[in-house]
Structure formats: C-alpha cells, structure tokens
Amino acid sequence: MKVFKFGGASVKDAAGVRNVAGVLKHFALDDLLIVVSAMGKTTNALEEVVWAYADGRDALAKVAELEQQHFAVLREVAPEDAGARTALEDQFHALRSQLKQPVSLDVDHYYDQFVAFGELWSTIIVSAYLNAAGIGNKWVDARTIITTDDRHRAANVKWEMLEYNCEKYLPSFDHLPHRIVTQGFIGRTEDGDTTTLGREGSDFSAAIFAYALDAESVTIWKDVPGMFNADPKRFPNTRLLEHISYKEAIELSYFGASVIHPRTLQPLQRKHIPLYVRSFIDLSAPGSTISEATDHDTLIPSFIVKPNQLLVSITPRDLSFIVEENLGGIFKLFARRNVRIDLMQNSAVAFTVAIEDTPRSRALIEELRNEYEVLYNEGCELLTVRHFDEPTLSQLTEGKRILIEQRSRATARYVTKAK
Ligand code: ASP
Ligand code: MG
C-alpha cells in the first residue's frame, strides 16, 4: 500500500478537493491511505479562536465563518451526502460546546482540542466527495491510531502502540478497493485527550502511517513541482533536486531549507520507505525523490540563506582559555533558553556563535554577561552551500563582508554582512 498526503493548499476550496480525485484517478490506486490537512488557512484561523477564548473574547463569529466556508465546500462537492452533513454539523457543535467551558489554565491543552477540528472537518469533506465521485473510501479518525504522550502542541508518538492500534481500528485490508482517508497532525493520549504533533505536522503523520503499515512509498502533493536547490522566491534559476538521500534531506533542513522536516524523514529512513514530493497541479512532472543514496543523486550546489542573525562572541572575563568546562556551562544556558546555535567556532579565548536575532536570544546575551564578556554583530546573514563550487561561492558572497567562513568537504558556510 501507499500513502498520499495532501496539504492545506491542495484542499483550500471545492476545486482543490475535486483535484484530489483527479490525482487519485490518474494513478488508479486501490491500496491507499490518504492523509489530509486542514483546508487552506483553517489552522491559523483556529489559532485565533484559541487566543480569543484564552483572553475571554468572543470567538463564535470566527467559528461561524469557518462553518459557513466548510459547508459551502461540502454543498458544492457532495450535496447529497446527508451523513457527511450531519458529521460536519456534529463537529462544529462539539467545538462550540467546548468553547462554552470555562477557560482552564493550560492553554496548550485546549489549543490541541480546538485546532484539531480543522483536520476533522477537511477529511469529512474530502472523504464524502471521493465517495460521491466513485472513489470508495473509509474515513478513519487518526487519533485512534496515533497514540501520543501528553506534551500538547508537540506530542511524542508512542511507536510501540501503532501496530496494535492499526490492527484494532483500521478497517481490514481484505476488502478491495481499500482506501482510507484520515487526518494529519493530530493524535490522542491514552487518557483520551486530543494532541497535535506541531505545526506542519501532517507530513510527519504521513510518515508515521507509512511506518506503521510498511508502506511502499509516501507521496507529498504540493503546489510546487518538487524540492529545489534554493528558495525560488529568493534566487533566480533554481533547479529541481531530482533525487537526494535521506541524509542529504536531513542536512538541508538542518541548515534551514524548508524542505521536509527531519522528523518526517526518520521513520521513513528506518524502514527504507521512499518519499516523493510532487505537484498536484502538473501530474506529469516527475518531482523529487528522497530515499537511500544512489549514484544518481543530485549533488548540485544547494544554498540556504538565514537572514536576521546575530554573531555573538563570548569571552571569559579573565581571558582564561575557553575549555570544556566553560563550554559546558555556555551550552546549558543556550539549551535552557531554547536558543538554537546555527553555527559555532572557537579560539583560545573566545567562543563565537551565530544565532537568530530574537527577544530570547537578546535575553540570553544579557544572562551570559553575568559571567562573560559578550560582543555581538547584528544584521548578519548565514549562508550555507552544500556541494559547493568556487563560481557559486564567489557569486553568492559577492559584495558582502565575510565575518566567518567554514568549509568541510560537502558544505561551505559563511556569516556575512552587507558592505
Ligand atoms: N494543519 C496543520 C498546520 O497548518 C498541519 C499541517 O498542515 O501540516 O500546521
Ligand atoms: Mg499545511
């Protein structure tokens, strides 16, 4: 069986929902699990509902707007499906009654309860439409399969429960055509509370299902024809990454490319399940493949720019050497304040890091100043080039002041500032 994932942009309206059927018909697949995100910007809208509820403001108007949008799409794509209409009504009713409960203290907890509705609504509509269009399928509540801990908004999956859950709650694979429509992003604790896996978590859900069911492959359908060697919004002449390894994709996302989250790749890598990233607009476009490394890997220069960086150098006040003990203490402060180090370098008396310029980073600098002398340069850019060549490097750094340069075999990194 295969796993297909459709993101919010691919089901943002009735035309998008119909296009899902177009994709499925094109491939004529029977054995399929289809993971669907919330429609369009629904998750953002539901976040606003959460913040309104938390502040004691009225969120019902926003909910009514979402209800109107979802029912308009359902009426358009599956007007005859009374069951789907009732299911959708029930889910809106459930959200409204939750909004009437007194505000509890834990925002993250009710964030998950509210925001999960986006995925429930969209999958009811997509499932109803596919059935109406002759693509028989069963709607499954992903929360019955994905059991998590109670770390709300960033829940951890209980991998050991997956097999049992699949056996118990997934409709049997004996009856073909076997198609399941389910939600991305959401799970449930053993106590029955809804959880979410973090924003953009639907790709991860697709990987979890693929892992649990030993899928042949996962395909993520996007509004772009695959993964590129640089952000097309920032650079001209970007090129498609036709084939890259799991490791390369993890490296690229670590350096800041918004390709696929490493968390999505790990379960796939463990079971050697290939990931395809393809265009739902152009079905003939080959897209990108992420799998084991091969001789045909696309090793063209890929570049990633992270703007808004601080280059911070940390020196012991008595100019004592930077040794493991100070480094241990410094790392602990970064971890405690949850500030990610994007690049680091050390000399005898200074430890230098590039970090994103955020209020958290500024607060950390103040804290470090209790023990160290801290100097920083603001407005820097961090440039990472994988599989670099000299012409690319000089082109990318032209007209910039280079504050740090680091090279390893496959990666060149620069901290630069405008001249
Ligand atoms: N709907 C969720 C979000 O917008 C999850 C996802 O789309 O991956 O973050
Ligand atoms: Mg999305």
Coordinates of C-alpha atoms and ligand atoms in Angstrom, one line a residue:
M1 CA 0.0 0.0 0.0
K2 CA 1.0 3.6 -0.5
V3 CA 0.5 6.8 1.5
F4 CA -0.6 10.1 -0.2
K5 CA -0.5 13.3 1.7
F6 CA -2.5 16.4 0.7
G7 CA -1.6 19.7 2.4
G8 CA -3.9 22.6 3.2
A9 CA -3.1 24.4 0.0
S10 CA -4.2 21.4 -2.1
V11 CA -7.7 21.3 -0.5
K12 CA -8.2 25.0 0.1
D13 CA -11.6 25.1 -1.8
A14 CA -14.0 23.0 -3.8
A15 CA -11.8 23.0 -6.9
G16 CA -8.9 21.7 -4.7
V17 CA -11.0 18.9 -3.3
R18 CA -12.0 17.9 -6.8
N19 CA -8.4 17.9 -7.9
V20 CA -7.6 15.3 -5.2
A21 CA -9.9 12.9 -7.1
G22 CA -8.1 13.9 -10.3
V23 CA -4.8 12.8 -8.7
L24 CA -6.2 9.5 -7.4
K25 CA -7.9 8.7 -10.7
H26 CA -4.7 9.4 -12.6
F27 CA -2.9 6.8 -10.6
A28 CA -5.9 4.4 -10.2
L29 CA -4.7 3.1 -6.9
D30 CA -6.7 0.8 -4.7
D31 CA -4.4 0.3 -1.7
L32 CA -4.0 3.7 -0.4
L33 CA -4.0 5.7 2.8
I34 CA -4.7 9.4 2.2
V35 CA -3.6 11.9 4.8
V36 CA -5.3 15.3 4.6
S37 CA -4.5 18.6 6.4
A38 CA -6.9 21.3 7.4
M39 CA -8.3 23.3 4.4
G40 CA -6.2 26.4 3.4
K41 CA -5.6 28.7 6.3
T42 CA -8.0 27.0 8.7
T43 CA -5.4 26.1 11.3
N44 CA -4.3 29.8 11.5
A45 CA -8.0 30.8 11.9
L46 CA -8.5 28.2 14.7
E47 CA -5.4 29.5 16.5
E48 CA -7.2 32.9 16.5
V49 CA -10.2 31.1 18.1
V50 CA -7.8 29.7 20.8
W51 CA -6.3 33.1 21.6
A52 CA -9.7 34.7 21.7
Y53 CA -11.0 32.0 24.1
A54 CA -7.9 32.4 26.2
D55 CA -8.5 36.1 26.6
G56 CA -12.2 35.7 27.3
R57 CA -13.1 37.3 23.9
D58 CA -16.0 36.0 21.8
A59 CA -14.8 33.5 19.2
L60 CA -18.2 32.5 17.9
A61 CA -18.2 34.8 14.9
K62 CA -14.9 33.3 13.7
V63 CA -16.3 29.8 14.2
A64 CA -19.5 30.8 12.2
E65 CA -17.2 32.0 9.4
L66 CA -15.3 28.7 9.3
E67 CA -18.6 26.8 9.4
Q68 CA -20.0 28.7 6.5
Q69 CA -16.8 28.1 4.4
H70 CA -16.8 24.4 5.1
F71 CA -20.5 23.9 4.5
A72 CA -20.2 25.8 1.2
V73 CA -17.5 23.4 0.0
L74 CA -19.4 20.4 1.2
R75 CA -22.6 21.6 -0.6
E76 CA -20.6 22.1 -3.7
V77 CA -18.8 18.7 -3.8
A78 CA -21.2 16.3 -2.1
P79 CA -24.6 17.9 -1.9
E80 CA -26.4 14.6 -1.5
D81 CA -24.4 13.2 1.4
A82 CA -26.6 13.6 4.4
G83 CA -24.3 11.5 6.6
A84 CA -21.4 13.9 5.9
R85 CA -23.5 16.9 6.6
T86 CA -24.5 15.5 10.0
A87 CA -20.9 14.6 10.8
L88 CA -19.8 18.1 9.9
E89 CA -22.6 19.6 12.0
D90 CA -21.7 17.4 14.9
Q91 CA -18.0 18.5 14.8
F92 CA -19.0 22.2 14.7
H93 CA -21.4 21.6 17.6
A94 CA -18.6 19.9 19.5
L95 CA -16.3 22.9 19.1
R96 CA -19.0 25.3 20.2
S97 CA -19.7 23.4 23.3
Q98 CA -16.0 23.2 24.2
L99 CA -15.9 27.0 23.8
K100 CA -18.6 27.3 26.4
Q101 CA -16.5 25.5 29.0
P102 CA -14.7 27.8 31.5
V103 CA -11.2 28.6 30.5
S104 CA -8.7 26.1 32.0
L105 CA -5.2 27.1 32.8
D106 CA -3.3 25.1 30.3
V107 CA -3.5 26.9 27.0
D108 CA -1.6 24.2 25.2
H109 CA -4.1 21.6 26.2
Y110 CA -7.1 23.4 24.8
Y111 CA -5.1 24.6 21.8
D112 CA -4.9 21.0 20.7
Q113 CA -8.6 20.3 21.4
F114 CA -9.7 23.2 19.3
V115 CA -7.1 23.3 16.5
A116 CA -7.7 19.6 15.7
F117 CA -11.1 20.3 14.3
G118 CA -9.6 21.8 11.1
E119 CA -8.4 18.3 10.1
L120 CA -11.6 16.6 11.1
W121 CA -13.7 19.0 9.0
S122 CA -11.5 18.7 5.9
T123 CA -11.4 14.9 6.0
I124 CA -15.1 14.6 6.3
I125 CA -15.5 16.7 3.2
V126 CA -12.7 15.0 1.2
S127 CA -14.0 11.5 2.1
A128 CA -17.6 12.4 1.2
Y129 CA -16.5 13.9 -2.1
L130 CA -14.4 10.9 -3.1
N131 CA -17.2 8.5 -2.3
A132 CA -19.6 10.6 -4.4
A133 CA -17.0 10.6 -7.2
G134 CA -16.9 6.8 -7.2
I135 CA -13.6 6.6 -5.3
G136 CA -14.8 4.5 -2.4
N137 CA -13.1 5.1 0.9
K138 CA -13.4 4.9 4.6
W139 CA -13.0 7.9 6.9
V140 CA -10.7 7.0 9.9
D141 CA -10.1 9.1 13.0
A142 CA -6.3 9.3 13.1
R143 CA -6.4 9.7 16.8
T144 CA -7.4 6.0 17.2
I145 CA -4.1 5.1 15.5
I146 CA -1.6 7.7 16.7
T147 CA -1.3 7.5 20.4
T148 CA 1.0 10.1 21.9
D149 CA 2.2 11.4 25.3
D150 CA 0.6 14.5 26.7
R151 CA 3.1 17.0 25.6
H152 CA 0.5 19.3 24.0
R153 CA 1.3 21.1 20.7
A154 CA 4.4 19.0 20.3
A155 CA 3.3 15.5 21.3
N156 CA 5.6 12.5 21.1
V157 CA 4.3 9.4 19.3
K158 CA 4.1 6.1 21.2
W159 CA 5.6 4.0 18.4
E160 CA 5.1 0.8 20.3
M161 CA 1.2 1.2 20.2
L162 CA 1.0 1.6 16.4
E163 CA 0.8 -2.0 15.4
Y164 CA -1.9 -2.8 18.0
N165 CA -3.9 0.3 17.0
C166 CA -3.8 -0.4 13.3
E167 CA -5.0 -4.0 13.9
K168 CA -7.8 -2.9 16.1
Y169 CA -9.0 0.3 14.4
L170 CA -8.1 0.3 10.7
P171 CA -10.7 -1.4 8.5
S172 CA -9.4 -4.7 7.2
F173 CA -7.3 -4.7 4.2
D174 CA -9.2 -7.7 2.8
H175 CA -11.8 -5.7 1.1
L176 CA -10.6 -4.0 -2.0
P177 CA -10.7 -1.3 -3.1
H178 CA -9.0 -0.4 0.1
R179 CA -8.8 3.4 0.6
I180 CA -8.6 5.2 3.9
V181 CA -9.0 9.0 4.3
T182 CA -7.6 10.2 7.6
Q183 CA -6.1 13.4 9.2
G184 CA -2.6 14.6 9.5
F185 CA -1.3 16.5 12.5
I186 CA -3.4 15.0 15.3
G187 CA -3.2 12.2 17.9
R188 CA -4.5 11.3 21.2
T189 CA -3.2 10.5 24.7
E190 CA -4.1 7.2 26.4
D191 CA -6.4 9.3 28.6
G192 CA -8.4 10.3 25.5
D193 CA -7.2 13.9 25.1
T194 CA -6.5 15.2 21.6
T195 CA -2.9 16.2 20.9
T196 CA -1.1 17.7 18.0
L197 CA 2.3 17.0 16.6
G198 CA 3.4 20.6 16.0
R199 CA 2.6 23.0 13.1
E200 CA 3.1 21.5 9.7
G201 CA 2.8 18.1 11.3
S202 CA 0.8 16.4 8.6
D203 CA 3.9 15.3 6.7
F204 CA 5.0 13.6 9.9
S205 CA 1.7 11.9 10.2
A206 CA 2.0 10.5 6.7
A207 CA 5.4 9.1 7.7
I208 CA 4.0 7.6 10.9
F209 CA 1.2 5.8 9.0
A210 CA 3.7 4.6 6.4
Y211 CA 6.0 3.3 9.1
A212 CA 3.1 1.5 10.9
L213 CA 1.8 -0.1 7.7
D214 CA 5.1 -0.8 6.0
A215 CA 4.0 1.3 3.0
E216 CA 5.7 1.1 -0.3
S217 CA 6.1 4.8 -0.5
V218 CA 4.9 8.2 0.7
T219 CA 3.9 11.0 -1.8
I220 CA 3.5 14.5 -0.6
W221 CA 1.4 16.5 -3.1
K222 CA 2.4 20.2 -3.3
D223 CA 1.7 23.3 -5.3
V224 CA 5.4 23.3 -6.4
P225 CA 6.9 20.6 -8.7
G226 CA 9.3 19.2 -6.1
M227 CA 12.2 20.3 -4.0
F228 CA 14.7 22.9 -5.3
N229 CA 18.3 23.7 -4.7
A230 CA 17.4 27.1 -3.3
D231 CA 14.3 29.1 -2.4
P232 CA 12.8 30.1 -5.8
K233 CA 11.4 33.3 -4.1
R234 CA 15.0 34.4 -3.3
F235 CA 17.1 33.2 -6.2
P236 CA 16.6 33.1 -10.0
N237 CA 17.3 29.9 -12.0
T238 CA 16.7 27.4 -9.2
R239 CA 17.0 23.7 -10.1
L240 CA 15.0 20.7 -9.1
L241 CA 16.5 18.2 -6.8
E242 CA 15.5 15.0 -8.6
H243 CA 17.0 12.5 -6.2
I244 CA 18.6 13.1 -2.9
S245 CA 19.3 10.8 0.1
Y246 CA 17.5 10.9 3.4
K247 CA 20.7 12.1 4.9
E248 CA 21.1 14.9 2.4
A249 CA 17.4 16.0 3.0
I250 CA 18.1 16.0 6.8
E251 CA 21.2 18.1 6.3
L252 CA 19.4 20.6 4.1
S253 CA 16.6 21.0 6.6
Y254 CA 19.0 21.2 9.4
F255 CA 20.7 24.2 7.7
G256 CA 17.4 25.9 7.3
A257 CA 15.9 24.8 4.0
S258 CA 12.2 24.5 4.3
V259 CA 12.2 21.1 2.6
I260 CA 10.9 18.3 4.7
H261 CA 11.2 18.2 8.4
P262 CA 13.9 15.8 9.7
R263 CA 11.2 14.3 11.9
T264 CA 9.3 13.2 8.9
L265 CA 12.3 11.5 7.3
Q266 CA 13.5 9.5 10.3
P267 CA 10.7 6.8 10.4
L268 CA 10.9 6.5 6.6
Q269 CA 14.6 6.1 6.7
R270 CA 14.3 3.4 9.4
K271 CA 12.0 1.3 7.1
H272 CA 13.6 2.4 3.8
I273 CA 10.4 3.9 2.5
P274 CA 11.0 6.4 -0.3
L275 CA 9.4 9.8 -0.2
Y276 CA 8.2 11.5 -3.3
V277 CA 7.4 15.3 -3.5
R278 CA 5.2 16.0 -6.4
S279 CA 3.0 18.7 -7.9
F280 CA -0.8 18.2 -7.6
I281 CA -1.1 20.8 -10.5
D282 CA 1.2 19.1 -13.0
L283 CA 0.8 15.3 -12.6
S284 CA 3.3 14.6 -15.4
A285 CA 6.1 16.4 -13.6
P286 CA 8.5 13.9 -12.1
G287 CA 9.0 15.7 -8.8
S288 CA 11.7 14.9 -6.2
T289 CA 12.6 11.5 -4.7
I290 CA 14.2 11.1 -1.2
S291 CA 15.5 7.6 -0.5
E292 CA 18.7 5.8 0.0
A293 CA 21.8 7.3 -1.5
T294 CA 22.4 6.3 -5.1
D295 CA 25.0 7.0 -7.8
H296 CA 22.4 9.3 -9.5
D297 CA 22.0 11.6 -6.5
T298 CA 21.6 15.3 -7.5
L299 CA 24.7 16.8 -6.0
I300 CA 24.3 20.3 -7.5
P301 CA 25.1 23.3 -5.2
S302 CA 22.2 23.9 -2.9
F303 CA 22.1 27.1 -1.0
I304 CA 20.2 28.3 2.1
V305 CA 20.2 31.8 3.5
K306 CA 19.2 32.6 7.0
P307 CA 18.8 36.3 7.5
N308 CA 18.5 38.2 10.8
Q309 CA 21.4 36.6 12.6
L310 CA 23.5 37.8 15.5
L311 CA 27.1 36.8 15.5
V312 CA 28.0 36.6 19.2
S313 CA 31.4 36.2 20.7
I314 CA 31.7 35.1 24.3
T315 CA 35.0 35.5 26.2
P316 CA 35.8 34.7 29.9
R317 CA 36.3 38.0 31.8
D318 CA 39.7 37.0 33.0
L319 CA 40.8 35.9 29.5
S320 CA 41.2 32.4 30.7
F321 CA 41.0 29.8 28.0
I322 CA 37.8 28.5 26.5
V323 CA 37.8 24.9 27.8
E324 CA 35.3 22.2 28.0
E325 CA 34.1 23.4 31.4
N326 CA 33.1 26.9 30.2
L327 CA 31.7 25.4 27.0
G328 CA 29.5 23.0 29.1
G329 CA 28.1 25.9 31.1
I330 CA 27.5 28.0 28.0
F331 CA 25.7 25.2 26.2
K332 CA 23.5 24.7 29.2
L333 CA 22.4 28.3 29.1
F334 CA 21.5 28.1 25.4
A335 CA 19.5 24.9 26.0
R336 CA 17.7 26.3 29.0
R337 CA 16.7 29.4 27.0
N338 CA 15.9 27.3 23.9
V339 CA 18.2 29.3 21.6
R340 CA 19.5 27.2 18.7
I341 CA 23.1 27.6 17.7
D342 CA 23.2 27.9 13.9
L343 CA 27.0 27.9 13.6
M344 CA 29.9 27.9 16.1
Q345 CA 33.6 28.5 16.2
N346 CA 36.1 28.7 19.0
S347 CA 39.5 30.2 19.6
A348 CA 41.7 30.1 22.7
V349 CA 39.8 32.8 24.5
A350 CA 36.5 33.2 22.6
F351 CA 33.6 31.1 21.6
T352 CA 31.6 32.5 18.7
V353 CA 28.1 31.6 17.6
A354 CA 25.6 32.6 15.0
I355 CA 22.0 32.7 16.4
E356 CA 18.8 34.1 15.2
D357 CA 18.1 37.6 16.5
T358 CA 15.0 37.1 18.7
P359 CA 14.0 38.5 22.1
R360 CA 15.0 35.1 23.6
S361 CA 18.5 35.5 22.1
R362 CA 18.8 39.0 23.5
A363 CA 17.8 37.9 26.9
L364 CA 20.4 35.1 26.7
I365 CA 23.1 37.6 25.8
E366 CA 22.2 39.6 29.0
E367 CA 22.4 36.4 31.1
L368 CA 25.8 35.4 29.6
R369 CA 27.1 38.9 30.5
N370 CA 26.9 37.9 34.2
E371 CA 30.0 35.7 33.6
Y372 CA 31.4 36.6 30.3
E373 CA 32.3 39.5 28.1
V374 CA 29.9 39.3 25.2
L375 CA 30.2 41.2 22.0
Y376 CA 27.9 40.9 19.0
N377 CA 27.3 41.9 15.5
E378 CA 23.7 42.3 14.4
G379 CA 22.1 42.2 10.9
C380 CA 24.1 39.3 9.7
E381 CA 23.2 36.6 7.3
L382 CA 24.1 32.9 7.4
L383 CA 24.7 31.3 4.1
T384 CA 25.1 27.5 3.7
V385 CA 26.1 25.9 0.4
R386 CA 26.0 22.2 0.0
H387 CA 28.1 20.6 -2.7
F388 CA 29.7 24.0 -3.4
D389 CA 31.9 25.0 -6.3
E390 CA 34.1 28.1 -6.5
P391 CA 32.0 30.1 -9.0
T392 CA 28.8 29.6 -6.9
L393 CA 30.6 30.7 -3.7
S394 CA 32.1 33.8 -5.2
Q395 CA 28.7 34.7 -6.8
L396 CA 26.9 34.3 -3.6
T397 CA 29.3 36.2 -1.4
E398 CA 30.0 39.0 -3.9
G399 CA 29.6 42.5 -2.4
K400 CA 29.3 41.1 1.2
R401 CA 31.7 41.4 4.1
I402 CA 32.6 37.8 5.2
L403 CA 32.8 37.6 9.0
I404 CA 33.2 33.8 9.3
E405 CA 34.0 31.2 6.7
Q406 CA 33.9 27.5 7.4
R407 CA 34.3 24.7 4.9
S408 CA 34.1 20.9 5.1
R409 CA 34.1 18.5 2.2
A410 CA 30.4 19.0 1.2
T411 CA 29.4 22.2 3.0
A412 CA 30.6 25.8 2.9
R413 CA 29.2 28.2 5.4
Y414 CA 29.5 32.0 5.8
V415 CA 28.4 34.6 8.2
T416 CA 28.2 37.8 6.1
K417 CA 27.1 41.4 6.5
A418 CA 26.2 43.9 3.8
K419 CA 29.2 46.1 3.0
Ligands
ASP1 N1 -2.9 21.9 9.5 C1 -1.7 21.9 10.2 C2 -0.9 23.2 10.0 O1 -1.3 24.1 9.3 C3 -0.8 20.7 9.9 C4 -0.3 20.7 8.5 O2 -0.9 21.3 7.6 O3 0.7 20.0 8.3 O4 0.1 23.4 10.6
MG2 MG -0.1 22.8 5.8

